[in-house]
XYZ file of C-alpha atoms in Angstrom:
566
model
C 17.067 -8.246 7.553
C 17.852 -5.410 5.176
C 14.647 -3.853 3.822
C 16.072 -3.857 0.292
C 16.829 -7.583 0.263
C 14.412 -10.056 -1.369
C 12.388 -12.029 1.147
C 12.335 -15.811 1.179
C 8.646 -16.625 0.779
C 8.531 -19.898 2.796
C 10.458 -18.240 5.640
C 8.092 -15.276 5.584
C 5.074 -17.589 5.785
C 6.635 -19.661 8.576
C 7.369 -16.516 10.575
C 3.847 -15.210 10.119
C 2.399 -18.547 11.239
C 4.484 -18.487 14.407
C 3.533 -14.884 15.169
C -0.151 -15.500 14.494
C -0.131 -18.494 16.813
C 1.316 -16.351 19.610
C -1.312 -13.681 19.038
C -4.204 -16.148 18.959
C -3.025 -17.845 22.134
C -2.877 -14.442 23.849
C -6.483 -13.707 22.870
C -7.710 -17.154 23.914
C -5.868 -16.956 27.218
C -7.349 -13.524 27.919
C -10.889 -14.719 27.196
C -10.456 -17.956 29.154
C -9.060 -16.090 32.137
C -11.976 -13.671 32.203
C -14.602 -16.409 31.984
C -12.862 -18.594 34.555
C -12.268 -15.883 37.133
C -15.455 -13.834 36.980
C -19.116 -14.583 37.517
C -21.625 -14.226 34.672
C -22.976 -11.116 36.394
C -19.485 -9.620 36.626
C -18.857 -10.340 32.959
C -22.163 -8.681 32.088
C -21.227 -5.546 34.039
C -17.996 -5.430 32.042
C -19.948 -5.605 28.782
C -18.825 -9.132 27.936
C -21.971 -11.153 28.635
C -25.774 -11.163 28.944
C -27.377 -13.328 31.613
C -30.839 -14.681 32.456
C -32.007 -15.404 28.906
C -34.480 -17.868 27.432
C -34.908 -19.056 23.843
C -38.070 -17.429 22.524
C -37.815 -18.696 18.920
C -35.531 -20.225 16.316
C -35.457 -20.041 12.521
C -33.217 -20.611 9.492
C -30.745 -17.936 8.425
C -28.190 -17.510 5.622
C -26.239 -20.677 4.941
C -28.952 -22.788 6.541
C -27.725 -21.855 10.000
C -30.031 -21.950 12.993
C -30.807 -18.487 14.376
C -31.871 -18.306 18.023
C -33.847 -15.402 19.428
C -32.914 -14.919 23.081
C -35.119 -12.859 25.391
C -34.995 -11.976 29.096
C -36.407 -14.607 31.423
C -39.740 -13.275 32.699
C -38.876 -14.609 36.155
C -35.960 -12.172 36.446
C -37.115 -9.248 34.297
C -40.104 -7.104 35.205
C -39.789 -4.894 32.094
C -39.191 -7.560 29.465
C -36.101 -5.669 28.304
C -32.498 -6.795 28.301
C -30.266 -5.563 31.120
C -27.420 -3.188 30.310
C -24.706 -4.985 28.367
C -21.943 -4.510 25.815
C -22.802 -7.228 23.288
C -22.941 -5.876 19.731
C -24.011 -7.256 16.369
C -21.188 -9.223 14.809
C -19.698 -10.392 18.105
C -18.609 -14.023 18.379
C -20.409 -15.438 21.410
C -20.956 -18.658 23.273
C -24.525 -19.532 24.267
C -24.705 -21.986 27.155
C -26.864 -22.980 30.081
C -26.330 -20.458 32.839
C -24.363 -21.848 35.790
C -25.795 -21.530 39.270
C -24.491 -18.732 41.432
C -22.607 -21.233 43.566
C -20.931 -22.910 40.589
C -17.168 -23.157 40.643
C -14.854 -21.757 37.995
C -16.119 -22.182 34.462
C -13.711 -23.360 31.823
C -14.306 -22.310 28.219
C -13.926 -25.854 26.894
C -16.538 -27.141 29.328
C -18.967 -24.400 28.330
C -18.341 -25.069 24.635
C -18.986 -28.764 25.103
C -22.416 -28.047 26.546
C -23.179 -24.884 24.585
C -22.887 -23.467 21.085
C -20.805 -20.780 19.414
C -22.406 -18.281 17.106
C -22.509 -14.749 15.713
C -24.803 -12.058 17.090
C -27.031 -11.048 14.173
C -29.338 -8.546 15.831
C -29.512 -6.681 19.137
C -32.812 -5.141 20.228
C -34.069 -3.784 23.521
C -35.949 -6.979 24.285
C -34.066 -9.675 22.357
C -30.754 -10.790 20.857
C -30.478 -13.023 17.785
C -27.562 -15.442 17.415
C -26.738 -17.508 14.309
C -25.233 -20.768 15.560
C -22.141 -22.282 14.008
C -22.559 -25.246 11.708
C -22.843 -28.516 13.587
C -24.480 -26.920 16.633
C -28.031 -27.092 15.343
C -29.107 -29.892 17.650
C -27.931 -28.358 20.923
C -30.841 -28.351 23.366
C -30.941 -25.922 26.279
C -33.120 -27.100 29.141
C -33.440 -23.879 31.103
C -32.059 -20.403 31.497
C -29.088 -19.521 29.280
C -26.463 -16.805 29.025
C -24.116 -15.610 26.300
C -20.510 -14.507 26.638
C -18.211 -12.853 24.103
C -15.297 -14.978 22.800
C -12.106 -14.466 20.817
C -12.645 -14.623 17.042
C -10.685 -17.668 15.880
C -12.190 -17.653 12.364
C -9.993 -14.752 11.266
C -6.859 -16.534 12.464
C -7.905 -19.760 10.794
C -8.177 -18.024 7.422
C -4.885 -16.205 7.865
C -3.193 -19.482 8.795
C -4.665 -21.282 5.794
C -3.411 -18.507 3.520
C 0.088 -18.549 5.000
C 0.223 -22.339 4.719
C -0.683 -22.120 1.021
C 1.997 -19.486 0.508
C 4.534 -21.610 2.368
C 3.845 -24.670 0.205
C 4.064 -22.843 -3.128
C 7.059 -23.702 -5.253
C 9.086 -20.890 -6.787
C 7.810 -21.850 -10.226
C 4.283 -21.108 -8.988
C 5.080 -17.513 -8.016
C 3.249 -15.067 -10.229
C 5.012 -11.897 -11.339
C 2.810 -10.107 -8.799
C 4.008 -12.284 -5.903
C 7.610 -11.898 -7.033
C 7.289 -8.115 -6.866
C 5.684 -8.163 -3.420
C 8.592 -10.158 -2.011
C 11.333 -8.256 -3.805
C 12.238 -11.101 -6.144
C 11.454 -8.746 -9.044
C 11.174 -4.984 -9.376
C 7.832 -3.306 -10.085
C 7.181 -2.382 -13.695
C 8.306 1.220 -14.234
C 5.690 3.984 -14.303
C 6.358 7.112 -16.417
C 7.478 10.115 -14.379
C 5.153 12.454 -16.255
C 1.711 10.870 -16.347
C 0.099 13.895 -17.989
C 1.474 12.790 -21.357
C 0.705 9.093 -20.860
C -1.511 7.555 -23.538
C -3.231 5.435 -20.890
C -3.977 7.975 -18.151
C -2.972 11.347 -19.578
C -6.460 12.466 -20.598
C -8.845 11.130 -17.989
C -12.439 12.313 -17.916
C -12.930 12.848 -14.203
C -16.255 11.772 -12.746
C -15.766 13.956 -9.662
C -14.772 17.499 -10.684
C -13.823 18.476 -7.104
C -10.691 16.299 -6.931
C -7.507 18.171 -6.076
C -4.210 17.751 -7.911
C -2.665 15.288 -5.438
C -5.774 13.088 -5.600
C -5.731 13.107 -9.405
C -2.028 12.269 -9.427
C -2.568 9.341 -7.037
C -5.400 7.983 -9.188
C -3.356 8.245 -12.378
C -0.431 6.539 -10.675
C -2.621 3.699 -9.377
C -4.134 3.177 -12.837
C -0.731 3.185 -14.534
C 0.970 0.833 -12.045
C 1.136 -2.786 -13.163
C 1.645 -4.656 -9.884
C 1.500 -2.378 -6.848
C 0.609 1.180 -5.873
C 0.521 2.771 -2.426
C -1.758 5.746 -1.761
C -0.605 7.542 1.366
C -3.548 9.401 2.875
C -2.831 11.469 6.004
C -5.857 12.453 8.147
C -8.490 14.485 6.334
C -6.909 14.277 2.882
C -9.861 12.521 1.232
C -8.450 9.020 0.925
C -11.854 7.336 0.575
C -12.952 10.097 -1.811
C -9.923 9.246 -3.942
C -10.611 5.512 -3.867
C -14.173 6.011 -5.100
C -12.940 7.864 -8.184
C -10.259 5.220 -8.706
C -12.849 2.424 -8.595
C -15.118 4.246 -11.045
C -12.211 4.858 -13.426
C -11.277 1.168 -13.263
C -14.855 0.194 -14.077
C -14.725 2.470 -17.136
C -11.692 0.422 -18.179
C -13.789 -2.753 -17.768
C -11.724 -4.006 -14.863
C -13.186 -6.234 -12.157
C -12.347 -5.084 -8.642
C -12.242 -6.622 -5.180
C -12.283 -3.961 -2.455
C -11.232 -4.980 1.052
C -10.502 -3.454 4.433
C -9.552 -4.733 7.894
C -12.907 -3.735 9.413
C -16.520 -3.767 8.333
C -16.850 -0.027 8.839
C -13.964 0.689 6.445
C -15.645 -1.435 3.762
C -19.142 -0.083 4.411
C -17.913 3.505 4.030
C -16.887 2.675 0.477
C -20.183 0.880 -0.235
C -22.098 3.972 0.904
C -20.045 6.214 -1.384
C -20.380 3.864 -4.372
C -24.134 3.299 -4.048
C -25.249 6.573 -5.708
C -23.294 5.685 -8.856
C -25.704 2.841 -9.688
C -23.084 0.244 -10.520
C -23.507 -3.485 -9.775
C -21.796 -3.954 -6.416
C -21.961 -6.814 -3.957
C -21.093 -6.599 -0.272
C -19.997 -9.904 1.231
C -20.165 -10.402 4.969
C -22.481 -11.306 7.782
C -25.469 -8.922 7.652
C -25.205 -8.444 11.411
C -21.907 -6.667 10.916
C -22.989 -4.330 8.128
C -24.324 -0.800 8.369
C -28.103 -0.643 7.733
C -27.469 1.690 4.797
C -25.557 -0.980 2.842
C -27.774 -3.998 3.502
C -29.496 -3.713 0.112
C -26.148 -4.544 -1.484
C -25.434 -7.439 0.872
C -25.393 -11.038 -0.225
C -27.942 -11.971 2.437
C -30.548 -9.514 1.131
C -29.853 -10.185 -2.543
C -30.249 -13.937 -2.096
C -33.772 -13.232 -0.847
C -34.831 -10.393 -3.146
C -33.097 -10.958 -6.474
C -34.201 -13.295 -9.248
C -31.188 -15.456 -8.471
C -32.447 -15.844 -4.911
C -35.780 -17.366 -5.897
C -34.260 -20.859 -6.012
C -33.672 -20.919 -2.244
C -36.898 -19.355 -0.953
C -39.026 -22.493 -0.876
C -36.387 -24.560 0.913
C -35.869 -21.809 3.491
C -39.620 -21.700 4.166
C -39.735 -25.461 4.676
C -36.766 -25.306 7.055
C -38.406 -22.536 9.077
C -41.526 -24.652 9.440
C -39.432 -27.568 10.701
C -37.611 -25.284 13.147
C -40.918 -24.037 14.532
C -42.189 -27.582 15.036
C -39.242 -28.548 17.254
C -40.553 -26.584 20.232
C -44.043 -28.015 19.816
C -43.062 -31.649 20.132
C -42.155 -33.302 23.415
C -41.314 -36.658 21.898
C -37.606 -37.358 21.613
C -38.264 -39.692 18.687
C -40.210 -37.038 16.781
C -37.580 -34.410 17.546
C -34.863 -36.715 16.212
C -36.849 -37.242 13.009
C -37.238 -33.474 12.584
C -33.488 -32.955 12.990
C -32.862 -35.665 10.373
C -35.182 -33.876 7.946
C -33.489 -30.557 8.719
C -30.093 -32.053 7.974
C -31.222 -33.084 4.494
C -32.937 -29.755 3.893
C -29.790 -27.870 4.908
C -27.777 -29.899 2.437
C -30.182 -29.010 -0.376
C -30.383 -25.393 0.797
C -26.613 -24.940 0.730
C -26.356 -26.454 -2.724
C -29.011 -24.104 -4.089
C -27.514 -21.190 -2.208
C -24.093 -21.832 -3.747
C -25.619 -21.603 -7.224
C -27.430 -18.417 -6.258
C -24.275 -16.874 -4.765
C -22.231 -17.859 -7.803
C -24.690 -16.037 -10.070
C -24.686 -12.911 -7.901
C -20.910 -12.764 -7.457
C -20.250 -13.465 -11.113
C -22.485 -10.579 -12.168
C -20.855 -7.983 -9.917
C -18.216 -5.609 -11.272
C -17.211 -4.596 -7.750
C -17.179 -6.998 -4.814
C -16.498 -5.683 -1.325
C -15.527 -7.660 1.771
C -13.362 -7.523 4.836
C -9.900 -8.965 4.320
C -10.646 -12.240 6.076
C -14.164 -12.267 4.576
C -12.544 -12.464 1.145
C -11.447 -15.972 2.097
C -15.002 -17.328 2.157
C -16.370 -19.891 -0.278
C -18.215 -17.137 -2.170
C -15.004 -15.954 -3.860
C -13.445 -19.336 -4.452
C -12.135 -19.487 -8.037
C -13.225 -15.883 -8.684
C -10.727 -13.722 -10.579
C -10.248 -9.965 -10.172
C -8.088 -7.556 -12.122
C -7.305 -5.425 -9.077
C -7.506 -5.776 -5.302
C -7.876 -2.486 -3.416
C -7.099 -2.543 0.308
C -8.304 0.439 2.314
C -6.794 1.160 5.744
C -3.935 -1.148 4.766
C -1.728 0.318 7.494
C -4.236 -0.910 10.101
C -4.259 -4.507 8.862
C -2.036 -7.454 9.689
C -0.073 -8.447 6.597
C -1.333 -12.025 6.831
C -4.876 -10.620 6.588
C -3.971 -8.815 3.383
C -2.738 -12.017 1.790
C -6.181 -13.636 2.071
C -7.417 -11.739 -1.032
C -3.945 -11.292 -2.552
C -2.862 -14.889 -3.042
C -4.400 -15.089 -6.518
C -4.333 -11.349 -7.286
C -2.701 -9.638 -10.267
C -2.392 -6.131 -8.845
C -2.904 -4.377 -5.518
C -3.592 -0.783 -4.539
C -3.006 -0.185 -0.822
C -4.387 2.962 0.779
C -3.554 4.048 4.302
C -1.258 6.043 6.532
C 1.777 4.131 7.767
C 2.738 7.053 10.024
C -0.250 6.503 12.302
C -0.550 3.730 14.905
C 0.001 0.155 13.648
C -2.477 -2.696 14.253
C -3.109 -3.500 17.913
C -1.106 -6.549 18.969
C -2.044 -8.349 22.192
C 0.852 -10.777 22.464
C 3.402 -9.055 24.680
C 6.378 -10.420 22.784
C 5.437 -10.530 19.118
C 8.942 -11.421 17.945
C 9.414 -15.070 17.074
C 12.099 -17.363 18.365
C 14.846 -18.808 16.226
C 12.921 -22.016 15.483
C 9.554 -22.168 13.824
C 6.527 -23.744 15.436
C 6.677 -27.512 15.721
C 10.454 -27.879 15.777
C 10.568 -29.596 12.371
C 14.177 -29.682 11.147
C 12.967 -29.419 7.539
C 10.705 -26.462 8.273
C 11.484 -23.067 6.804
C 13.561 -20.853 9.110
C 11.805 -17.896 10.655
C 12.931 -14.347 9.954
C 14.497 -12.655 12.954
C 13.115 -9.260 13.894
C 9.815 -9.598 12.043
C 6.732 -8.579 14.037
C 3.009 -8.415 13.386
C 3.207 -4.634 13.734
C 4.990 -4.453 10.377
C 2.190 -4.067 7.852
C 2.175 -4.846 4.144
C 2.169 -1.093 3.488
C 5.273 -0.651 5.674
C 7.122 -3.571 4.148
C 6.445 -2.684 0.516
C 7.494 0.910 1.085
C 10.742 -0.231 2.712
C 11.297 -2.834 0.007
C 10.728 -0.720 -3.107
C 11.035 2.829 -1.810
C 8.892 5.923 -2.457
C 8.676 5.231 -6.200
C 5.634 3.007 -5.578
C 3.832 5.616 -3.431
C 1.812 8.757 -4.004
C 0.793 11.036 -1.138
C -2.406 13.042 -0.782
C -1.352 16.477 0.422
C -4.458 18.677 0.715
C -6.334 18.179 3.975
C -9.927 19.283 4.602
C -10.216 18.708 8.345
C -8.012 21.092 10.333
C -7.212 24.737 10.783
C -3.795 25.523 9.366
C -2.301 26.030 12.842
C -3.595 22.651 14.051
C -2.261 21.018 10.903
C 1.202 22.505 11.219
C 2.502 20.225 13.976
C 1.643 16.837 12.379
C 2.670 18.163 8.979
C 6.114 19.201 10.185
C 6.724 16.245 12.493
C 5.302 13.395 10.406
C 4.665 14.443 6.834
C 7.793 16.404 5.848
C 5.827 19.691 5.921
C 3.937 18.599 2.805
C 0.375 19.031 4.060
C -1.663 21.946 2.757
C -4.863 23.182 4.396
C -7.781 23.555 1.994
C -9.168 27.072 1.690
C -12.426 26.022 3.348
C -10.692 25.049 6.606
C -7.343 26.833 6.740
C -8.685 29.759 8.796
C -11.948 28.269 10.088
C -12.703 28.886 13.773
C -15.507 27.812 16.083
C -17.002 31.294 15.968
C -17.397 30.953 12.201
C -19.705 27.941 12.387
C -23.314 28.260 11.249
C -24.534 27.513 14.755
C -25.068 30.113 17.452
C -21.529 30.115 18.866
C -20.447 32.675 21.436
C -17.543 34.885 20.396
C -14.948 34.519 23.163
C -11.347 33.460 23.744
C -12.287 29.789 23.412
C -13.934 30.204 20.013
C -11.485 32.624 18.414
C -8.364 30.463 18.845
C -7.786 27.243 16.880
C -5.691 25.612 19.630
C -6.060 25.908 23.413
C -3.852 24.121 25.956
C -5.153 23.516 29.495
C -2.660 22.354 32.121
C -4.211 19.598 34.251
C -1.034 18.419 35.920
C -1.255 18.280 39.687
C -3.395 17.002 42.546
C -6.669 18.516 41.344
C -6.796 16.125 38.376
C -5.816 12.674 39.719
C -5.662 9.715 37.344
C -7.433 6.519 38.299
C -6.368 3.029 37.259
C -9.350 0.930 36.254
C -7.682 -2.177 37.645
C -7.701 -0.706 41.163
C -10.550 -2.667 42.716
C -10.613 -1.589 46.338
C -13.548 -3.815 47.241
C -12.016 -6.928 45.710
C -8.326 -6.323 45.031
C -7.455 -9.961 44.425
C -9.889 -10.369 41.572
C -8.914 -7.161 39.804
C -10.761 -5.458 36.992
C -11.868 -6.582 33.565
C -10.548 -3.408 31.959
C -6.846 -4.210 32.087
C -4.552 -1.201 32.303
C -7.158 1.377 31.321
C -6.964 4.754 33.063
C -9.513 7.489 33.608
C -9.563 11.046 34.894
C -12.980 12.174 36.042
C -11.927 15.775 36.670
C -10.520 16.147 33.162
C -13.770 14.740 31.771
C -15.747 17.264 33.821
C -13.518 20.070 32.543
C -14.042 19.033 28.924
C -17.797 18.835 29.483
C -17.829 22.325 30.972
C -15.674 23.658 28.133
C -17.893 22.193 25.401
C -21.074 23.300 27.137
């Protein structure tokens, strides 16, 4: 496939669907294998589970979902605190009755049948909160339970739904934006000299510290009609640039959807936008958000804003019903409570939808992860621009979740760094698409999930749609030189504040010696004194292997680094 050739949209979608299926199956197989072949205690040691828990309380959370609070069983915990574990807020987990130590292999499907999936909403020293998936509200756990981390199938489901919509679209339905992104049309031309442009020539900059390359990238993104790529090598102030771009778009009365592949990438932008006192809304599960951005989250605003008043009374009634479940021992009474809860949840969701619609509609800037943009909250919402941060770290199918009804996209990232992590060993698709349907669209040979939207658009339309940030604020000039020459065509420039900065120049009490007066030091650790260790070498139980895959470690190198830093 020549990069300059237009891409057949149905074939692209069919190829993505086949690749995504391979990737999902790899993740599911990995999770299933771990759960089947290791004990709950072994999974906990690997950071994938927490054992010996009891349900201490349950309440109603966002969306009417049941939230369980899980605490250590007093019979196994003398301190009342959770054992060491690796479960984090935002993890997809399965809560199920804990199997006996003598139980045979556990299959995921069997555990799911008896247990409930959910999202970890809070992790404390003595408790973990889990919001159960819809339809799992009536699961009753008789005794001790455990939770284990699972593959996140929700993201794949949304990507698949998006690709299926794209695949079914007729050519007459393609917007001019979609036509440009698949090479069926060329991007609208942007003037070479933007300084004389009527639209962006005389911008009043909100941030006076912007450098020339940042200003040029912002002007280019504002002037572009369909697509603009902002190439931000490490330390060049990519997020800094995006904040100014967003503020300039707001001044032009544009409505913006800002997305990223991870919650942290989105939250970084929320934190930077907050001081500017503009109406912003952060979509996403509150468990996955930084504490500093929660005041802008949908969950908090539905409880604290005027729009949220319409759901408060129903939530209170649901919480009271939830609390009464544990107090009753009668199966008949419990069934009646669940029936009441079902009706209350229906009313709650209806009121919540109205509340969410009011909040979303009143926000000039909405921020969400790429797959989070596919939630019901943004259904039928229109935005003038979609900005995707860290676009070179996102699967292209993820990017299409917010782009399917978009008019313009600005992608920011660095395509010369590592691509998204792909777990399927062979991410290239076979000649036939999934299902073997003779009428199905043919797949595109050679396409892989590692090719991002940023990569593909740059190959398709060339450097005319890209602007690069060239001043970096992170590295000494000598450290910068290698990546600049090898990756960035020697275009990087070290800012004055860092170009000659050494450790000895820091404000702290740093000793002046050969380690602190040189910007780069190489230490040769090759040889027998610094042996590498494979984490999958389990001498005590070689047949079972390790849960850490092909990870390697070098304890002597770690000790050397510790000594050097100290």
